[in-house]
């Protein structure tokens, strides 16, 4: 179901739409109160992916306090929650969210987007666990088990915190980077792997919209009708 957005302690403007610090010549955010196939309270997909179809991705400047989200603990235990798979891990998301100054809903949204919040998930390039950590982020895992839930969430939160620092708080840059995006990435860059040996290594061009206007609103990105997105470039891998 399409649960309406509510603001939490992690941020979000009073009027229920994203607060953009700088559009970087990307124009209006195109934010809508209702979530649609292409838009939502955190902006239109063309705004979030600004430049992808031209000279390269040049994301607008938005920080954590400017986005609209729900509160994880308020929605996770609802019968129709998009975060049903994450119920056993809410306290851990909240713990590391508090430690790194990141709303727990963002960490849980990464887990849903990356692994459907299933701790045993192994990605196409060997990424591990809930947060789909690459091998370099698994150093120090207890008994070498990178799927250990506490370690996995903590390491994912630390990595995202580092991305925020490296990107001067730009949330879009940081979320995109988590999925392998980079400043100046073009459509051709993002989809190149579709023509190579591992189709699943493409960058999901609908990632930002699905993350911010799907999971962060307690909407199941994978079950929403109509589907959230415009590109669906990973579908060619099925």
Short mmCIF file of C-alpha atoms in Angstrom, two decimals:
data_model
loop_
_atom_site.label_atom_id
_atom_site.label_comp_id
_atom_site.label_asym_id
_atom_site.label_seq_id
_atom_site.Cartn_x
_atom_site.Cartn_y
_atom_site.Cartn_z
CA UNK A 1 0.00 0.00 0.00
CA UNK A 2 1.08 3.58 -0.57
CA UNK A 3 1.63 4.88 2.93
CA UNK A 4 1.91 8.65 2.94
CA UNK A 5 5.22 10.23 3.92
CA UNK A 6 5.77 11.60 7.39
CA UNK A 7 8.75 13.47 8.73
CA UNK A 8 11.04 11.96 11.36
CA UNK A 9 13.93 13.15 13.44
CA UNK A 10 16.23 12.51 10.51
CA UNK A 11 14.89 15.47 8.61
CA UNK A 12 12.39 16.52 6.03
CA UNK A 13 10.78 19.89 5.44
CA UNK A 14 7.55 20.84 7.15
CA UNK A 15 5.59 21.04 3.89
CA UNK A 16 6.29 17.36 3.13
CA UNK A 17 8.45 17.91 0.05
CA UNK A 18 12.21 17.70 -0.35
CA UNK A 19 14.30 20.77 0.49
CA UNK A 20 16.90 21.32 -2.23
CA UNK A 21 19.97 23.39 -1.35
CA UNK A 22 21.16 23.72 -4.94
CA UNK A 23 19.65 22.27 -8.09
CA UNK A 24 22.99 22.58 -9.94
CA UNK A 25 21.07 23.75 -13.04
CA UNK A 26 18.83 20.69 -12.91
CA UNK A 27 15.69 22.82 -12.65
CA UNK A 28 12.75 22.16 -10.36
CA UNK A 29 12.79 19.05 -8.18
CA UNK A 30 9.45 17.94 -9.58
CA UNK A 31 8.57 16.62 -6.12
CA UNK A 32 5.01 15.39 -5.56
CA UNK A 33 3.24 14.57 -2.33
CA UNK A 34 1.97 11.29 -3.77
CA UNK A 35 4.38 8.65 -4.99
CA UNK A 36 4.02 7.95 -8.71
CA UNK A 37 5.96 5.81 -11.16
CA UNK A 38 8.35 8.70 -11.77
CA UNK A 39 8.09 11.06 -8.79
CA UNK A 40 7.52 11.41 -5.07
CA UNK A 41 8.17 13.75 -2.14
CA UNK A 42 11.92 13.55 -2.71
CA UNK A 43 11.82 14.60 -6.36
CA UNK A 44 11.23 13.41 -9.93
CA UNK A 45 13.49 10.69 -11.28
CA UNK A 46 14.81 13.02 -13.99
CA UNK A 47 15.86 15.46 -11.27
CA UNK A 48 17.53 12.77 -9.18
CA UNK A 49 19.42 11.44 -12.21
CA UNK A 50 20.17 14.89 -13.65
CA UNK A 51 22.70 14.66 -16.50
CA UNK A 52 22.59 10.87 -16.97
CA UNK A 53 21.28 11.18 -20.51
CA UNK A 54 23.65 14.01 -21.41
CA UNK A 55 27.11 14.99 -20.30
CA UNK A 56 26.94 12.88 -17.15
CA UNK A 57 25.34 12.69 -13.72
CA UNK A 58 25.59 15.97 -11.80
CA UNK A 59 23.33 15.45 -8.80
CA UNK A 60 21.57 18.35 -7.09
CA UNK A 61 22.72 19.20 -3.57
CA UNK A 62 20.39 17.76 -0.94
CA UNK A 63 21.37 16.83 2.60
CA UNK A 64 19.87 14.33 5.03
CA UNK A 65 17.86 16.99 6.84
CA UNK A 66 16.20 18.00 3.58
CA UNK A 67 14.57 14.70 2.66
CA UNK A 68 11.18 13.28 3.55
CA UNK A 69 11.09 9.87 5.21
CA UNK A 70 9.04 7.73 7.54
CA UNK A 71 10.34 6.57 10.91
CA UNK A 72 11.56 2.96 10.75
CA UNK A 73 10.34 1.90 14.18
CA UNK A 74 6.90 3.39 13.48
CA UNK A 75 6.31 1.38 10.30
CA UNK A 76 8.43 -1.79 10.51
CA UNK A 77 5.92 -3.73 12.60
CA UNK A 78 2.82 -2.82 10.64
CA UNK A 79 1.05 -5.74 8.96
CA UNK A 80 1.63 -4.26 5.51
CA UNK A 81 5.09 -2.84 6.17
CA UNK A 82 7.58 -2.67 3.32
CA UNK A 83 10.17 -3.51 6.00
CA UNK A 84 8.64 -6.77 7.20
CA UNK A 85 11.88 -8.62 6.39
CA UNK A 86 13.81 -6.13 8.54
CA UNK A 87 11.77 -6.46 11.73
CA UNK A 88 14.40 -8.54 13.54
CA UNK A 89 17.08 -5.95 12.80
CA UNK A 90 15.33 -2.66 13.63
CA UNK A 91 17.23 -2.19 16.90
CA UNK A 92 20.54 -2.75 15.12
CA UNK A 93 19.70 -0.24 12.38
CA UNK A 94 18.72 2.27 15.08
CA UNK A 95 21.90 1.62 17.07
CA UNK A 96 24.26 2.25 14.16
CA UNK A 97 22.09 5.01 12.79
CA UNK A 98 22.44 6.82 16.09
CA UNK A 99 26.18 6.14 16.20
CA UNK A 100 26.81 7.63 12.76
CA UNK A 101 24.09 10.27 12.68
CA UNK A 102 22.11 8.54 9.93
CA UNK A 103 18.34 7.96 10.17
CA UNK A 104 17.71 4.24 10.64
CA UNK A 105 15.25 4.26 7.75
CA UNK A 106 18.13 5.01 5.35
CA UNK A 107 20.17 2.04 6.55
CA UNK A 108 17.15 -0.25 6.34
CA UNK A 109 16.37 1.11 2.87
CA UNK A 110 19.85 0.11 1.71
CA UNK A 111 19.25 -3.35 3.14
CA UNK A 112 15.90 -3.69 1.36
CA UNK A 113 17.21 -2.32 -1.93
CA UNK A 114 20.41 -4.37 -1.84
CA UNK A 115 19.35 -7.69 -0.32
CA UNK A 116 15.62 -7.57 0.52
CA UNK A 117 16.90 -7.58 4.11
CA UNK A 118 17.99 -11.22 3.85
CA UNK A 119 21.29 -11.72 5.76
CA UNK A 120 22.47 -14.69 3.66
CA UNK A 121 22.37 -12.80 0.36
CA UNK A 122 25.43 -13.03 -1.89
CA UNK A 123 25.59 -10.56 -4.78
CA UNK A 124 26.66 -11.13 -8.36
CA UNK A 125 30.17 -9.89 -7.60
CA UNK A 126 30.38 -11.64 -4.23
CA UNK A 127 28.89 -8.84 -2.11
CA UNK A 128 27.93 -10.07 1.33
CA UNK A 129 24.88 -9.91 3.56
CA UNK A 130 22.18 -7.37 4.33
CA UNK A 131 24.18 -4.34 3.22
CA UNK A 132 25.93 -6.15 0.32
CA UNK A 133 29.45 -5.38 1.43
CA UNK A 134 32.38 -5.85 -0.91
CA UNK A 135 35.35 -7.85 0.36
CA UNK A 136 37.38 -4.77 1.33
CA UNK A 137 34.64 -3.78 3.79
CA UNK A 138 34.56 -7.23 5.39
CA UNK A 139 37.95 -6.88 7.08
CA UNK A 140 37.56 -7.53 10.80
CA UNK A 141 34.32 -9.51 10.54
CA UNK A 142 33.90 -11.89 13.51
CA UNK A 143 35.36 -15.28 12.58
CA UNK A 144 35.61 -13.96 9.06
CA UNK A 145 31.82 -14.00 8.73
CA UNK A 146 30.91 -10.84 6.82
CA UNK A 147 27.24 -11.87 6.95
CA UNK A 148 27.18 -11.43 10.72
CA UNK A 149 24.23 -9.05 11.05
CA UNK A 150 25.68 -6.71 13.63
CA UNK A 151 28.99 -6.42 11.81
CA UNK A 152 27.35 -6.13 8.39
CA UNK A 153 25.00 -3.31 9.36
CA UNK A 154 27.71 -1.52 11.31
CA UNK A 155 30.19 -1.70 8.45
CA UNK A 156 27.55 -0.56 5.96
CA UNK A 157 26.64 2.39 8.18
CA UNK A 158 30.29 3.34 8.59
CA UNK A 159 30.85 3.18 4.82
CA UNK A 160 27.82 5.36 4.12
CA UNK A 161 28.95 7.84 6.77
CA UNK A 162 32.34 8.02 5.04
CA UNK A 163 30.62 8.64 1.71
CA UNK A 164 28.66 11.52 3.21
CA UNK A 165 31.89 13.04 4.52
CA UNK A 166 33.66 12.60 1.18
CA UNK A 167 30.73 14.19 -0.66
CA UNK A 168 30.38 17.14 1.73
CA UNK A 169 26.99 15.91 2.89
CA UNK A 170 25.48 15.55 -0.59
CA UNK A 171 22.99 12.76 -0.01
CA UNK A 172 22.31 11.93 -3.66
CA UNK A 173 26.02 11.57 -4.43
CA UNK A 174 26.44 9.33 -1.40
CA UNK A 175 23.44 7.06 -2.07
CA UNK A 176 24.45 6.77 -5.71
CA UNK A 177 28.05 5.96 -4.80
CA UNK A 178 26.80 3.11 -2.61
CA UNK A 179 25.46 1.54 -5.81
CA UNK A 180 28.64 2.32 -7.74
CA UNK A 181 27.52 5.59 -9.34
CA UNK A 182 30.04 8.36 -9.88
CA UNK A 183 30.03 12.03 -10.81
CA UNK A 184 29.76 12.28 -14.59
CA UNK A 185 28.33 8.78 -15.05
CA UNK A 186 26.38 8.49 -18.29
CA UNK A 187 23.68 6.08 -19.41
CA UNK A 188 26.30 4.23 -21.44
CA UNK A 189 28.59 3.92 -18.41
CA UNK A 190 25.78 2.63 -16.22
CA UNK A 191 24.57 0.00 -18.68
CA UNK A 192 27.90 -1.15 -20.12
CA UNK A 193 27.92 -4.37 -18.08
CA UNK A 194 24.77 -5.51 -19.89
CA UNK A 195 26.99 -6.22 -22.86
CA UNK A 196 29.76 -7.87 -20.89
CA UNK A 197 30.23 -10.91 -18.76
CA UNK A 198 28.07 -9.93 -15.78
CA UNK A 199 24.84 -8.16 -16.63
CA UNK A 200 23.95 -7.68 -12.94
CA UNK A 201 26.96 -5.42 -12.45
CA UNK A 202 25.10 -2.61 -14.19
CA UNK A 203 24.19 0.43 -12.12
CA UNK A 204 20.46 0.42 -11.47
CA UNK A 205 19.41 3.72 -13.03
CA UNK A 206 16.15 3.70 -11.05
CA UNK A 207 18.02 3.28 -7.75
CA UNK A 208 17.64 6.81 -6.37
CA UNK A 209 13.92 7.03 -7.12
CA UNK A 210 13.24 3.56 -5.74
CA UNK A 211 15.30 4.30 -2.63
CA UNK A 212 14.06 7.80 -1.75
CA UNK A 213 10.49 7.69 -3.05
CA UNK A 214 9.95 3.99 -2.45
CA UNK A 215 11.58 2.45 0.60
CA UNK A 216 11.97 5.75 2.48
CA UNK A 217 8.18 6.19 2.23
CA UNK A 218 7.46 2.62 3.44
CA UNK A 219 6.58 1.55 -0.09
CA UNK A 220 7.82 -1.79 -1.35
CA UNK A 221 9.78 -0.84 -4.45
CA UNK A 222 9.64 -4.37 -5.83
CA UNK A 223 5.87 -4.76 -5.53
CA UNK A 224 4.54 -1.27 -6.28
CA UNK A 225 2.10 -0.95 -9.15
CA UNK A 226 2.97 0.82 -11.36
CA UNK A 227 6.66 -0.10 -11.04
CA UNK A 228 8.84 2.70 -9.69
CA UNK A 229 11.25 3.86 -12.33
CA UNK A 230 11.87 4.82 -15.91
CA UNK A 231 14.87 2.81 -17.09
CA UNK A 232 14.48 -0.72 -15.69
CA UNK A 233 17.85 -1.47 -17.24
CA UNK A 234 18.44 -4.51 -15.02
CA UNK A 235 15.43 -6.27 -16.53
CA UNK A 236 17.51 -7.37 -19.51
CA UNK A 237 19.43 -9.62 -17.11
CA UNK A 238 16.41 -11.77 -16.28
#
